[in-house]
Coordinates of C-alpha atoms in Angstrom, one line a residue:
M19 CA 0.0 0.1 0.1
W20 CA 1.3 3.4 -0.4
F21 CA 0.5 4.5 2.8
R22 CA 3.7 2.6 3.8
R23 CA 5.9 5.0 1.8
V24 CA 4.4 8.1 3.8
R25 CA 5.4 6.8 7.0
D26 CA 7.5 10.1 8.0
L27 CA 5.0 12.6 6.4
R28 CA 4.8 15.6 8.8
V29 CA 1.4 16.3 9.8
S30 CA 0.1 19.6 10.3
E31 CA -3.4 21.5 11.2
R32 CA -2.7 23.6 8.0
P33 CA -1.6 21.2 4.9
R34 CA 1.5 22.6 2.8
I35 CA 0.6 22.7 -0.5
G36 CA 3.1 23.1 -3.0
V37 CA 1.9 25.3 -6.1
T38 CA 3.6 24.7 -9.6
V39 CA 3.3 27.8 -11.9
G40 CA 3.4 25.9 -15.2
D41 CA 4.3 27.5 -18.4
P42 CA 5.6 31.1 -17.2
A43 CA 4.7 32.2 -20.5
G44 CA 1.0 31.4 -20.1
I45 CA -1.6 32.5 -17.1
G46 CA 0.0 29.9 -14.6
P47 CA 2.0 32.8 -12.6
E48 CA -0.6 35.0 -12.6
I49 CA -3.3 32.6 -10.9
A50 CA -0.6 31.1 -8.7
R51 CA -0.1 34.4 -7.3
K52 CA -3.8 35.2 -7.0
A53 CA -4.2 31.7 -5.6
A54 CA -1.8 32.4 -2.9
A55 CA -3.4 35.8 -1.9
D56 CA -6.9 34.4 -1.7
P57 CA -8.4 34.7 1.7
S58 CA -10.2 31.5 1.5
L59 CA -7.3 29.4 1.5
S60 CA -5.1 31.5 4.0
S61 CA -6.8 29.6 7.2
A62 CA -6.9 26.2 5.6
C63 CA -3.2 25.7 4.2
E64 CA 0.2 27.1 3.7
I65 CA 1.2 27.7 -0.1
V66 CA 4.7 27.3 -1.6
L67 CA 5.1 28.5 -4.9
Y68 CA 7.6 26.3 -7.4
G69 CA 9.0 28.0 -10.7
P70 CA 9.1 31.4 -12.1
S71 CA 6.2 33.0 -9.7
G72 CA 7.0 36.7 -9.4
E73 CA 6.2 39.1 -12.1
A74 CA 9.6 39.8 -12.6
D75 CA 10.8 36.3 -13.0
A76 CA 7.7 35.5 -15.3
A77 CA 8.6 38.6 -17.6
Q78 CA 11.8 36.8 -18.4
Y79 CA 9.9 34.8 -20.8
E80 CA 7.6 35.9 -23.7
R81 CA 4.1 36.0 -22.7
G82 CA 2.1 34.1 -25.1
R83 CA 4.9 32.3 -27.0
V84 CA 5.9 28.7 -27.0
T85 CA 9.8 28.5 -26.2
A86 CA 12.2 25.5 -24.9
S87 CA 13.1 27.5 -22.1
A88 CA 9.6 28.0 -20.7
G89 CA 9.2 24.6 -20.9
R90 CA 12.2 23.5 -19.2
A91 CA 11.6 26.0 -16.3
A92 CA 7.7 24.4 -16.1
Y93 CA 9.4 20.8 -16.1
D94 CA 12.0 21.9 -13.5
A95 CA 9.2 23.2 -11.2
I96 CA 7.6 20.0 -11.3
V97 CA 10.6 18.1 -10.3
A98 CA 11.2 20.1 -7.7
A99 CA 7.7 20.0 -6.1
T100 CA 7.5 16.1 -6.6
R101 CA 10.7 15.5 -4.7
D102 CA 9.6 17.6 -1.8
A103 CA 6.2 15.5 -1.7
Q104 CA 7.9 12.4 -1.6
A105 CA 10.3 13.8 1.0
G106 CA 7.6 14.9 3.2
R107 CA 8.4 18.5 2.9
I108 CA 4.8 19.4 1.3
D109 CA 1.8 17.5 1.8
A110 CA 0.3 17.5 -1.8
I111 CA 0.9 19.4 -5.2
A112 CA -1.5 21.6 -7.2
T113 CA -0.3 22.3 -10.6
A114 CA -0.8 25.4 -12.9
P115 CA -1.2 24.5 -16.7
I116 CA 2.0 23.5 -19.0
N117 CA 2.2 23.9 -22.6
K118 CA 2.9 20.4 -24.5
E119 CA 4.5 22.2 -27.3
A120 CA 6.9 24.0 -24.9
F121 CA 7.7 20.4 -23.4
A122 CA 8.3 19.1 -27.0
A123 CA 10.6 22.2 -27.6
A124 CA 12.3 21.7 -24.7
E125 CA 13.0 18.1 -25.8
L126 CA 11.3 16.2 -23.0
P127 CA 9.7 13.6 -23.8
W128 CA 6.4 14.0 -21.7
R129 CA 3.3 15.0 -23.2
G130 CA 1.6 16.1 -19.6
H131 CA 1.9 15.9 -16.1
T132 CA 0.4 12.9 -15.8
D133 CA 2.9 10.7 -17.7
L134 CA 5.6 13.0 -16.3
L135 CA 4.7 12.4 -12.3
A136 CA 4.2 8.9 -13.1
H137 CA 7.7 8.9 -14.5
L138 CA 9.0 10.8 -11.1
T139 CA 7.2 8.7 -8.7
G140 CA 7.7 5.3 -10.1
A141 CA 4.0 4.7 -10.3
P142 CA 3.4 1.7 -12.1
R143 CA -0.2 2.7 -13.3
V144 CA -2.0 6.2 -13.4
A145 CA -5.0 7.6 -14.5
M146 CA -6.4 11.1 -15.1
M147 CA -9.7 11.9 -13.4
F148 CA -11.8 15.0 -13.2
Y149 CA -13.6 15.6 -9.9
A150 CA -16.6 18.2 -9.5
E151 CA -19.3 18.0 -6.9
S152 CA -22.1 16.7 -9.7
L153 CA -19.8 14.7 -11.6
R154 CA -16.6 12.7 -11.9
V155 CA -14.7 11.4 -15.1
V156 CA -11.7 8.9 -15.2
L157 CA -10.2 8.7 -18.4
A158 CA -8.8 5.5 -20.3
T159 CA -6.6 7.1 -22.6
V160 CA -5.2 10.6 -22.7
H161 CA -3.4 12.7 -25.1
I162 CA -3.1 10.6 -28.4
A163 CA -4.8 10.8 -31.4
L164 CA -8.6 9.7 -31.9
A165 CA -7.3 7.3 -34.8
E166 CA -5.2 5.4 -32.1
V167 CA -7.5 5.0 -29.8
P168 CA -9.3 2.1 -30.7
R169 CA -5.9 0.2 -30.9
A170 CA -4.7 1.8 -27.4
L171 CA -8.0 0.9 -25.6
T172 CA -7.3 -3.0 -24.7
R173 CA -8.9 -5.3 -22.4
E174 CA -6.3 -4.7 -20.2
V175 CA -6.0 -1.0 -20.1
L176 CA -9.6 -0.6 -19.5
E177 CA -9.7 -3.3 -16.6
G178 CA -6.8 -1.4 -15.1
T179 CA -8.3 1.7 -15.3
I180 CA -11.7 0.3 -13.5
D181 CA -9.5 -1.2 -10.8
L182 CA -7.9 2.1 -10.4
A183 CA -11.3 4.2 -9.9
A184 CA -12.6 1.7 -7.7
R185 CA -9.7 1.9 -5.4
E186 CA -9.4 5.5 -5.4
L187 CA -12.9 6.8 -5.2
P188 CA -13.2 6.2 -1.5
R189 CA -10.7 9.1 -0.8
F190 CA -13.2 11.2 -2.5
G191 CA -15.9 10.0 -0.1
F192 CA -17.5 7.4 -2.2
A193 CA -17.0 4.3 0.2
S194 CA -18.8 1.9 -2.2
P195 CA -18.1 3.4 -5.7
R196 CA -20.7 2.7 -8.6
L197 CA -18.9 3.2 -12.0
A198 CA -20.4 3.3 -15.2
V199 CA -18.1 2.5 -18.8
A200 CA -19.2 4.7 -21.7
G201 CA -19.2 3.3 -25.0
L202 CA -16.7 3.6 -27.9
N203 CA -18.7 3.8 -30.6
P204 CA -22.4 5.5 -31.6
H205 CA -25.0 3.9 -29.3
A206 CA -22.3 1.3 -27.9
G207 CA -21.7 -0.1 -30.9
E208 CA -25.6 -1.6 -31.1
H209 CA -24.5 -5.2 -30.4
G210 CA -21.7 -5.0 -33.3
V211 CA -23.5 -3.0 -35.9
I212 CA -21.3 -0.3 -35.5
G213 CA -18.5 -1.1 -34.6
R214 CA -16.9 -4.4 -32.6
E215 CA -14.9 -2.7 -29.7
D216 CA -17.7 -2.4 -27.3
N217 CA -18.9 -6.1 -27.5
D218 CA -15.1 -7.5 -28.1
V219 CA -13.2 -5.2 -25.6
L220 CA -15.1 -3.2 -23.3
A221 CA -17.9 -5.5 -22.3
P222 CA -15.5 -8.5 -21.3
A223 CA -13.6 -6.1 -19.3
V224 CA -16.7 -4.5 -17.4
A225 CA -17.5 -8.3 -16.8
A226 CA -14.5 -9.3 -15.3
S227 CA -14.1 -6.4 -13.4
R228 CA -17.5 -7.2 -12.0
A229 CA -16.4 -10.7 -11.2
R230 CA -13.2 -9.4 -9.0
G231 CA -16.3 -7.5 -6.8
I232 CA -16.5 -4.1 -8.5
D233 CA -19.5 -2.3 -9.1
V234 CA -19.3 -1.4 -12.5
A235 CA -21.6 -1.6 -15.6
G236 CA -21.7 -0.8 -19.2
P237 CA -20.7 0.0 -21.7
F238 CA -23.2 2.2 -22.1
P239 CA -23.8 5.3 -25.1
A240 CA -21.8 8.1 -24.4
D241 CA -24.4 10.5 -25.2
T242 CA -26.6 9.2 -22.1
V243 CA -24.4 7.9 -19.6
F244 CA -23.1 11.3 -18.2
V245 CA -26.7 12.6 -17.9
R246 CA -27.6 9.5 -15.9
A247 CA -24.2 10.1 -13.9
L248 CA -25.1 13.9 -13.0
R249 CA -28.8 12.4 -12.1
G250 CA -26.9 10.3 -9.5
E251 CA -27.1 6.9 -10.7
F252 CA -23.2 6.6 -10.9
D253 CA -20.6 7.9 -8.8
A254 CA -18.1 8.2 -12.0
V255 CA -17.8 7.3 -15.4
V256 CA -14.8 5.8 -17.3
A257 CA -14.5 7.4 -20.6
C258 CA -12.8 5.9 -23.5
Y259 CA -10.8 9.0 -24.8
H260 CA -9.9 12.5 -23.8
D261 CA -12.9 14.9 -25.0
Q262 CA -15.6 12.3 -24.5
G263 CA -15.0 12.5 -20.9
L264 CA -13.7 16.4 -20.8
I265 CA -16.8 17.7 -23.0
P266 CA -19.6 16.9 -20.2
I267 CA -17.4 17.7 -17.3
K268 CA -16.4 21.1 -18.8
L269 CA -20.0 21.9 -19.8
V270 CA -21.2 21.1 -16.2
A271 CA -18.4 22.5 -14.2
F272 CA -15.7 24.4 -16.0
G273 CA -13.6 26.5 -13.9
R274 CA -15.0 24.5 -11.1
A275 CA -13.8 21.2 -12.1
V276 CA -10.6 19.5 -10.7
N277 CA -7.9 17.5 -12.5
V278 CA -6.5 14.7 -10.1
T279 CA -3.8 12.1 -10.9
L280 CA -5.2 8.8 -9.5
G281 CA -2.5 6.0 -8.8
L282 CA 0.1 8.3 -7.4
P283 CA 2.3 7.8 -4.3
I284 CA 1.7 11.6 -3.9
V285 CA -1.2 13.9 -4.0
R286 CA -1.6 15.7 -7.1
T287 CA -4.6 17.5 -8.1
S288 CA -4.5 20.7 -11.1
V289 CA -6.5 22.6 -13.1
D290 CA -9.3 22.1 -15.8
H291 CA -8.0 24.6 -18.5
G292 CA -4.9 25.5 -20.6
T293 CA -1.9 28.2 -20.5
A294 CA -4.1 30.4 -22.1
F295 CA -1.5 32.5 -24.1
D296 CA -4.2 34.7 -25.5
I297 CA -4.8 36.4 -22.2
A298 CA -1.0 35.8 -20.5
G299 CA 0.3 39.1 -19.0
K300 CA -3.0 41.1 -18.9
G301 CA -3.9 40.7 -15.4
I302 CA -7.4 39.1 -16.0
A303 CA -6.9 35.4 -15.4
D304 CA -9.3 33.5 -13.3
P305 CA -7.5 31.8 -10.8
S306 CA -11.0 29.8 -9.6
S307 CA -10.0 26.6 -11.1
L308 CA -6.7 26.7 -9.4
I309 CA -8.3 27.7 -6.1
E310 CA -10.7 24.4 -6.4
A311 CA -7.6 22.5 -6.9
I312 CA -5.7 23.7 -3.8
K313 CA -8.9 22.9 -1.6
L314 CA -9.0 19.4 -3.0
A315 CA -5.5 19.0 -2.4
V316 CA -5.9 20.0 1.3
R317 CA -9.0 17.7 1.5
L318 CA -7.0 14.5 0.0
A319 CA -3.9 15.6 1.9
Q320 CA -5.8 15.2 5.2
V321 CA -7.5 12.2 4.4
R322 CA -4.0 10.7 3.7
N323 CA -2.5 12.1 6.6
S324 CA -5.3 10.4 8.8
T325 CA -4.9 7.3 7.3
R326 CA -0.8 6.8 7.0
V327 CA 1.2 4.0 8.5
P328 CA 2.1 5.2 12.5

């Protein structure tokens, strides 16, 4: 169990949350500063900023432009925060957005926070979940081209995602989570009439997971399963690909949804938006999503501290 790894984690009434500023050419430094100054957070936690967070530091990077130096700065901040979280110097990480093009320009092989954090922590299986009070969505595949999804969505991958969601959701208050799997094809394939993947891959993965005692059902047509979850029938929906899951969660909770990495030995939350290069440096960026991410990080850190091995 990952609890054993945090035996020496410092416990405090006010958890220490590391906030990485993301790509300094975007809105990350601005929303990090605004979040750190938000009065709703001051009594709940202590915030430690990582990366070029000050206006003068961020001004060294050309606002709204993809550069290798900005990508490297974002990467360095993530590495530093992760090391501190692993060492127990901070209780959780909340991350502002990075730019994937800047990572590529810096010749970094990772496509985003999720795979980078898995690499840094040695986590064998991770998944991206978007959390809101009204809806939770877990992604089986993430930053790959749509044409690659059917090949990447194997039975092993889907079962692993279902298992991880069932194991992690109790931390969010769902003691016995009820999961639904969204179909890959329209109408979940119509029994093989519109593609075979739902019958040949998704349905067997769901059946195998149910046999292991997980409360999961599907695959259900994706055009209705999220409505059913919103109405309370399911605690989370496992989506087959990035936009299938993110469109509904952002439609109902944009600015309030929080990106959480499941499966890590540390707590990590993030915003539900990108670097917004078009408004970088204008002072108008909304920190609401980062504030929500920090609040959820505090909650998860407190749960984790209360259940650590003494």
